GROMACS .gro file of C-alpha atoms in nm:
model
  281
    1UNK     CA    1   0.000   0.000   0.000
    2UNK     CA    2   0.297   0.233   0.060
    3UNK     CA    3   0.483   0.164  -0.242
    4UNK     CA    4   0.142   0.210  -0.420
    5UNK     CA    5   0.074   0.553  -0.241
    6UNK     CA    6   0.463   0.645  -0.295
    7UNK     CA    7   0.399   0.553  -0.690
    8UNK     CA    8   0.088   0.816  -0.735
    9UNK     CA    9   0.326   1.063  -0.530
   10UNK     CA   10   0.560   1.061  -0.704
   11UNK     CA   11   0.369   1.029  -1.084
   12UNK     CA   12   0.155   1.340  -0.950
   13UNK     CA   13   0.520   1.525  -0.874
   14UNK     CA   14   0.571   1.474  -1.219
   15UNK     CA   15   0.308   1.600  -1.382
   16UNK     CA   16   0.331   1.908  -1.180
   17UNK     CA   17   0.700   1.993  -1.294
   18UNK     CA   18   0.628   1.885  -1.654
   19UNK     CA   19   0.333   2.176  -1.622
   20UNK     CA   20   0.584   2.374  -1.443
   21UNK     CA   21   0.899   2.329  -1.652
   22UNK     CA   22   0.889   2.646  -1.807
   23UNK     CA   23   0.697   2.874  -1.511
   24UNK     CA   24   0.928   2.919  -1.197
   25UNK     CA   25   0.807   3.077  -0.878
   26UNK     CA   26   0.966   3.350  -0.696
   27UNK     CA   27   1.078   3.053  -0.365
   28UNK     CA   28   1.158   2.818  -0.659
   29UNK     CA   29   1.384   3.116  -0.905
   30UNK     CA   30   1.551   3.261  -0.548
   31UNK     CA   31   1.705   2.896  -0.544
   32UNK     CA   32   1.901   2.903  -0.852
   33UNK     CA   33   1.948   3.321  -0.836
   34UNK     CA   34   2.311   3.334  -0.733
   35UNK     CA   35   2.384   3.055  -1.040
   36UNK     CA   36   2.577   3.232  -1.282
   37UNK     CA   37   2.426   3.027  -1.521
   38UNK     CA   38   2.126   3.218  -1.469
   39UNK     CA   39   2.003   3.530  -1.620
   40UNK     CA   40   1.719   3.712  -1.498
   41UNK     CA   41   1.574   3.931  -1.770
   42UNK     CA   42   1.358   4.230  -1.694
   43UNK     CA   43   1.101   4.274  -2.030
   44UNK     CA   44   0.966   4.604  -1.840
   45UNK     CA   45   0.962   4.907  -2.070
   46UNK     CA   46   1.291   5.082  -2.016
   47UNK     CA   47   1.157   5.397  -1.823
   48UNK     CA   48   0.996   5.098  -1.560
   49UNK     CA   49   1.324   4.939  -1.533
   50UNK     CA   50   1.525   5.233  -1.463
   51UNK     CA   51   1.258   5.350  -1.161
   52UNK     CA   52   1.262   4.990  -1.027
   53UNK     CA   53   1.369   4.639  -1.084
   54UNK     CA   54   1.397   4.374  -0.903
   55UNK     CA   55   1.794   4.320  -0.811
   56UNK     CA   56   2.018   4.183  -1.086
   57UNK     CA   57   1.824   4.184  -1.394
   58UNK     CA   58   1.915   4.289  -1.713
   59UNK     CA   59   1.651   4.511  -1.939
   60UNK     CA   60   1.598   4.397  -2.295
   61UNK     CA   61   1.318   4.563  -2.467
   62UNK     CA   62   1.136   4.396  -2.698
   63UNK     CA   63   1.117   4.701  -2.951
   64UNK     CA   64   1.498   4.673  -3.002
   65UNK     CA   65   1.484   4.316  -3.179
   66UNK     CA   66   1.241   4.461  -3.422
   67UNK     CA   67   1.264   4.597  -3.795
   68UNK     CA   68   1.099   4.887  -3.918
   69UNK     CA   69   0.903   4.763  -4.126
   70UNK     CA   70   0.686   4.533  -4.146
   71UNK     CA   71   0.599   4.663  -3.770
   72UNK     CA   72   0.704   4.527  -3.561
   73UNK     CA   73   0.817   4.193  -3.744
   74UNK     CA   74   1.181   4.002  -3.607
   75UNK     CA   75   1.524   4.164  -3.667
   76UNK     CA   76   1.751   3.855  -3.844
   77UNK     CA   77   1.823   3.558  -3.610
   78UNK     CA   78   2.182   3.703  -3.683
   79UNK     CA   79   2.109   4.080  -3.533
   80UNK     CA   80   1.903   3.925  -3.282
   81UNK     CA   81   2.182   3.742  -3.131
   82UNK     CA   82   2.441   4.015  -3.161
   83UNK     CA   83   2.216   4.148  -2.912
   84UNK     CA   84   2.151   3.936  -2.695
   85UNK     CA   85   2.527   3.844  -2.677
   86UNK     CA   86   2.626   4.191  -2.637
   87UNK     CA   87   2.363   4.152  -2.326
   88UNK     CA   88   2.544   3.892  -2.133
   89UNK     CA   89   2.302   3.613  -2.262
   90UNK     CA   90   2.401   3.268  -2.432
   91UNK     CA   91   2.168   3.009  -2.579
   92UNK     CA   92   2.300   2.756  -2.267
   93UNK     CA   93   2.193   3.014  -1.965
   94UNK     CA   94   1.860   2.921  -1.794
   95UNK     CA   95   1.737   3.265  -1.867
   96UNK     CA   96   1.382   3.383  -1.639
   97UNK     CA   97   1.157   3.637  -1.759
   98UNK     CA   98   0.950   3.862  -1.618
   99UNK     CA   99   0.734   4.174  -1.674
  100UNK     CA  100   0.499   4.417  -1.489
  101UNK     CA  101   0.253   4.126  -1.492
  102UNK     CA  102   0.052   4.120  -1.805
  103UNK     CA  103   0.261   3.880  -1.945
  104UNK     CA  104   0.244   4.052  -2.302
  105UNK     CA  105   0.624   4.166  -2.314
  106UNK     CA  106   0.776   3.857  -2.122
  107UNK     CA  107   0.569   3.617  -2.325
  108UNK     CA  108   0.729   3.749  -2.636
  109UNK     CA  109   1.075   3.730  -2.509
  110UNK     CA  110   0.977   3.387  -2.415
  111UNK     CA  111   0.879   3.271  -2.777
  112UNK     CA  112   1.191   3.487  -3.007
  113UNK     CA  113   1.409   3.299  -2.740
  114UNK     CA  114   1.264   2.961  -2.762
  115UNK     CA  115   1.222   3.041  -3.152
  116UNK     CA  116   1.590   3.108  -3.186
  117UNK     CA  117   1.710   2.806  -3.021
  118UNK     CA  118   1.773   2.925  -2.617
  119UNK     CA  119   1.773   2.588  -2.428
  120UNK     CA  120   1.643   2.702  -2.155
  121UNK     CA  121   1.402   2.973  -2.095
  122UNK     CA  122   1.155   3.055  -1.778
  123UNK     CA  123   0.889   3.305  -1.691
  124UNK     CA  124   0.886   3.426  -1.331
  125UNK     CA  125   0.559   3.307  -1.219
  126UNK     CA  126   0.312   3.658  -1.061
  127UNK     CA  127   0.614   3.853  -1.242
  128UNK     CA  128   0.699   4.174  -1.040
  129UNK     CA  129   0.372   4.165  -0.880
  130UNK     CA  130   0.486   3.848  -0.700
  131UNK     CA  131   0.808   3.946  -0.611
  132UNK     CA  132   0.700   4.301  -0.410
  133UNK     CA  133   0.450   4.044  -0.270
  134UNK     CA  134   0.781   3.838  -0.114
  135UNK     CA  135   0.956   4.153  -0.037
  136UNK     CA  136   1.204   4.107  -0.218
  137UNK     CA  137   1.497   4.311  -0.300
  138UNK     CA  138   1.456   4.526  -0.566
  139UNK     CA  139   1.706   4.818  -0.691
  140UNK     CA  140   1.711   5.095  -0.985
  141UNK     CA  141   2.078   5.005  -1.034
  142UNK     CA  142   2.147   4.887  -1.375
  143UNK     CA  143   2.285   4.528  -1.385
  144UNK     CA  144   2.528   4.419  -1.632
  145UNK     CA  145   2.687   4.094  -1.780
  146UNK     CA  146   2.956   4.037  -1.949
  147UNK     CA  147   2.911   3.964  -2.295
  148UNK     CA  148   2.920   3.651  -2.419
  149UNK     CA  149   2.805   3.491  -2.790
  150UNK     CA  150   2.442   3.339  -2.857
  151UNK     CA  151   2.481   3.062  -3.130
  152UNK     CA  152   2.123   3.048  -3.283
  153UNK     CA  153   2.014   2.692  -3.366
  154UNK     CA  154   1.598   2.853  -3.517
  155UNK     CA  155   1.284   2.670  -3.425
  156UNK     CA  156   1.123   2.675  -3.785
  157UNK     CA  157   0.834   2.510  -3.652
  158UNK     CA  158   0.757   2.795  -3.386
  159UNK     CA  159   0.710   3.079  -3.669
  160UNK     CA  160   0.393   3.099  -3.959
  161UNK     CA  161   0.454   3.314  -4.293
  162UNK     CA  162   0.166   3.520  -4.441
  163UNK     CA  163   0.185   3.221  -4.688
  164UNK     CA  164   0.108   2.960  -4.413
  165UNK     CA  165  -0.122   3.158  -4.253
  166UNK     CA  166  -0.341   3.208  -4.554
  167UNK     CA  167  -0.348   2.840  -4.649
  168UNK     CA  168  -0.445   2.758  -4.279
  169UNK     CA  169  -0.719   2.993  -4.313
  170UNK     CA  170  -0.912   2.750  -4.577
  171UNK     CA  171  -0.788   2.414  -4.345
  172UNK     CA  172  -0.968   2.230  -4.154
  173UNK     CA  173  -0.666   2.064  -3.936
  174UNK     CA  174  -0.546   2.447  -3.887
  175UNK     CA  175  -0.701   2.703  -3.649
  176UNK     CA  176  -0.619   3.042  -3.583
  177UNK     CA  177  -0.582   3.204  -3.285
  178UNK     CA  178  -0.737   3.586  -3.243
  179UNK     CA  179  -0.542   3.668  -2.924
  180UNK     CA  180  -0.679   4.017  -2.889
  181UNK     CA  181  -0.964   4.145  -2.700
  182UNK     CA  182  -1.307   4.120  -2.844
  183UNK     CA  183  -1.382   4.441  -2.970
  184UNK     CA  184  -1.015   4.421  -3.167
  185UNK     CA  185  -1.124   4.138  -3.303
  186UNK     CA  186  -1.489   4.208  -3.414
  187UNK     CA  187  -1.399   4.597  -3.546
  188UNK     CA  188  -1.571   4.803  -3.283
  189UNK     CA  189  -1.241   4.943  -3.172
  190UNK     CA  190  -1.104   5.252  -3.325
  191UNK     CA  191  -0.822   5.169  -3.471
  192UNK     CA  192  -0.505   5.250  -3.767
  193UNK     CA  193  -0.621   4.920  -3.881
  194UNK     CA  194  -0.838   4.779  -4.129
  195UNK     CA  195  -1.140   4.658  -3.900
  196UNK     CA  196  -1.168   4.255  -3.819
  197UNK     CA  197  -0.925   3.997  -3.878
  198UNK     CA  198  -0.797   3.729  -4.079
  199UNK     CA  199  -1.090   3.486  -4.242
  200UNK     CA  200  -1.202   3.193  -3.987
  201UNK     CA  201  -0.981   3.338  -3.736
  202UNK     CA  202  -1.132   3.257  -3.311
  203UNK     CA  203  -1.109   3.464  -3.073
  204UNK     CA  204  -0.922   3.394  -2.727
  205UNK     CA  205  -0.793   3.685  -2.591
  206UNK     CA  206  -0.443   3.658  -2.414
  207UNK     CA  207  -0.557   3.744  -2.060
  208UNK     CA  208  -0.786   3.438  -2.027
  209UNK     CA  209  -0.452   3.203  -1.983
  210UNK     CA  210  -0.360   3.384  -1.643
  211UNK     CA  211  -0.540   3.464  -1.319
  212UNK     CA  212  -0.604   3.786  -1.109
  213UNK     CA  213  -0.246   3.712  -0.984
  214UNK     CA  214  -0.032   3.751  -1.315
  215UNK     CA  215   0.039   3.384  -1.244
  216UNK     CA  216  -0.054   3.129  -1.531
  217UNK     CA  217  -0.331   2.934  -1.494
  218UNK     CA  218  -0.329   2.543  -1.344
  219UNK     CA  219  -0.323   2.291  -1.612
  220UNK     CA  220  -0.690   2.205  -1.599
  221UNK     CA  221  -0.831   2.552  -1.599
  222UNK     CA  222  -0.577   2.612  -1.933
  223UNK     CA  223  -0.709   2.282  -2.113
  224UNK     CA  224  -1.061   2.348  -2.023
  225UNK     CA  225  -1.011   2.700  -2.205
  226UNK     CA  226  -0.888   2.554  -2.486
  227UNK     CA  227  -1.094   2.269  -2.528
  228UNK     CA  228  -1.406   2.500  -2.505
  229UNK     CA  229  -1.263   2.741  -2.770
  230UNK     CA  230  -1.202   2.408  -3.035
  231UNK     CA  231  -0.855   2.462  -2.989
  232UNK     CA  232  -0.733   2.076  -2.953
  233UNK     CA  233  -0.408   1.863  -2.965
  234UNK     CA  234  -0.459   1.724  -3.345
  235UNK     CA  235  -0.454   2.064  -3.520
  236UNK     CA  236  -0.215   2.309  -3.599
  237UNK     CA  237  -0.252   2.662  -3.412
  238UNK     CA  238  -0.111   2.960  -3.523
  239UNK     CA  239  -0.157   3.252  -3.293
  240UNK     CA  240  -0.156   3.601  -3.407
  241UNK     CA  241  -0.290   3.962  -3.245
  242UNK     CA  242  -0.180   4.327  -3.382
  243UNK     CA  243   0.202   4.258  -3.366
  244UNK     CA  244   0.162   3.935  -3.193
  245UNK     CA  245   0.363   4.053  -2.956
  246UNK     CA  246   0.051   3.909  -2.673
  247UNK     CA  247   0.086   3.573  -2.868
  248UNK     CA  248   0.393   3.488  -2.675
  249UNK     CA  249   0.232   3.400  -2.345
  250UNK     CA  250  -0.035   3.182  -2.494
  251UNK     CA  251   0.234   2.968  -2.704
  252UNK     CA  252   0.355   2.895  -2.316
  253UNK     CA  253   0.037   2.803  -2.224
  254UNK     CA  254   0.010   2.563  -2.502
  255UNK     CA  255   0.315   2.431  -2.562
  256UNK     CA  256   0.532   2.387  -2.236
  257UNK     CA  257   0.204   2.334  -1.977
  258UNK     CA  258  -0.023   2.145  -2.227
  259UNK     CA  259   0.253   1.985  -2.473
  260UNK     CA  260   0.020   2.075  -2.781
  261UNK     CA  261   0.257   1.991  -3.089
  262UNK     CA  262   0.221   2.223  -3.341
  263UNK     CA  263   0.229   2.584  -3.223
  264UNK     CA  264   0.366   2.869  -3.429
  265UNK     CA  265   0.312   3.229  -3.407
  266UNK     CA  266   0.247   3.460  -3.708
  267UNK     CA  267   0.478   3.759  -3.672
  268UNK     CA  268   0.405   3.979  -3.906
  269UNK     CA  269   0.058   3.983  -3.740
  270UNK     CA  270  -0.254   4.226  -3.827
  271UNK     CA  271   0.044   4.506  -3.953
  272UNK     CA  272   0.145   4.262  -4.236
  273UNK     CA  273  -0.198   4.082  -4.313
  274UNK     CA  274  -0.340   4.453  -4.395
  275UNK     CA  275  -0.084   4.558  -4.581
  276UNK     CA  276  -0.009   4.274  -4.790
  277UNK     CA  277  -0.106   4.233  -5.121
  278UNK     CA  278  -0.096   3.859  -5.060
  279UNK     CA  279  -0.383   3.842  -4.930
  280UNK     CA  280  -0.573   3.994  -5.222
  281UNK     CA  281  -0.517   3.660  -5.446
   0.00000   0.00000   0.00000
């Protein structure tokens, strides 16, 4: 009876750090904090970080890995990596992510990291909003690394082209994700951009994956979601919102806590699918 009670234990302890693998609590990430291996990686906006952050994290803002044009759209793997190198970050640190606690801007950390190859790659779970909770120390003194190189080994599976995504649009074993809020997605917002979204597109809107707490939801509650939505295992999802920069946090959801196989998220996003004459033909 013991062994059999020891069994479940340890099966259920399991399952839990499979769901976790990727999501790391503040007790858990204050563990492996003095590592040198790990880098803690504030996603804040850059006037946030400077005010206050918690102590010995490095800044990256998304909006420097970008190009131009198409908005908002990914910088070469190449440039990408110059930067990140330059930052003190290799693609063999355990690198943990956080933000303010909407997830939006460490979520898409989380994906161009996991899409370029970084082995290893955490959110802080509750973000900052956890970590003033645990009184933690927290600075506005700049921390630095020194730098080091990031040798990109791309995830091709993790990214959708215009081309992909308009094929997936007429598929039935493709589904695409809407991740903005409702009134983005029906064209009852005011907005720069055409009104609506791309043909047989669902909505899910990012927030729905994390509770009141900036913490990701349990495994249940995120399967349940998805399930309900006709988002399921068998299909390929491709996630999208207005630069699909709020994407990133629900390719965590499904990927590292619910294993789904097929994930990718289109980059160039609403910007590109307006402006492109691709999707005219």
């Amino acid at each position: 009876m013991k062994k059999l009670i020891l069994m479940v234990f340890v099966c259920f302890l399991g399952m839990q750090m499979t769901f976790a693998q990727d999501i790391i609590s503040v007790k858990e990430f204050l563990k492996i904090k003095s590592d040198p291996n790990v880098v803690l990686v504030s996603a804040r906006k850059p006037a946030d970080y400077k005010k206050v952050h918690i102590a010995g994290a490095i800044n990256i803002n998304h909006k420097d890995l970008y190009k131009a044009t198409p908005k908002s759209t990914l910088k070469s793997s190449a440039e990408i990596a110059k930067i990140l190198g330059e930052k003190g970050i290799s693609n063999n640190n355990t690198i943990v992510i956080y933000d303010n606690g909407s997830g939006k801007y460490s979520g898409r950390m989380y994906w161009i990291l996991k899409y370029l190859g970084a082995k290893d790659v955490k959110l802080l779970d509750g973000h900052m909003k956890a970590w003033r909770m645990a009184r933690k120390p927290v600075t506005k003194n700049p921390a630095n690394r020194q730098a080091t190189t990031f040798a990109v080994n791309l995830n091709k599976g993790a990214i959708a082209s215009i081309v992909q995504v308009k094929k997936a649009s007429n598929s039935a074993t493709s589904i695409i994700v809407d991740v903005r809020a409702a009134d983005e997605y029906n064209g009852t917002k005011e907005s720069k951009l055409p009104k609506g979204h791309i043909p047989s597109a669902i909505n899910l809107e990012f927030k729905n994956v994390m509770n009141s707490k900036a913490k990701l939801k349990s495994k249940e509650e995120l399967q349940a979601l998805f399930t309900a939505a006709g988002i399921t295992k068998d299909k390929e999802v491709i996630l999208y919102c207005e630069s699909s920069v709020r994407a990133g946090i629900v390719y965590l959801a499904l990927t590292s806590a619910l294993n789904y196989p097929n994930v990718k998220v289109y980059d160039g996003a609403m910007f590109e699918w307006a402006a492109s004459e691709i999707v005219q033909k």
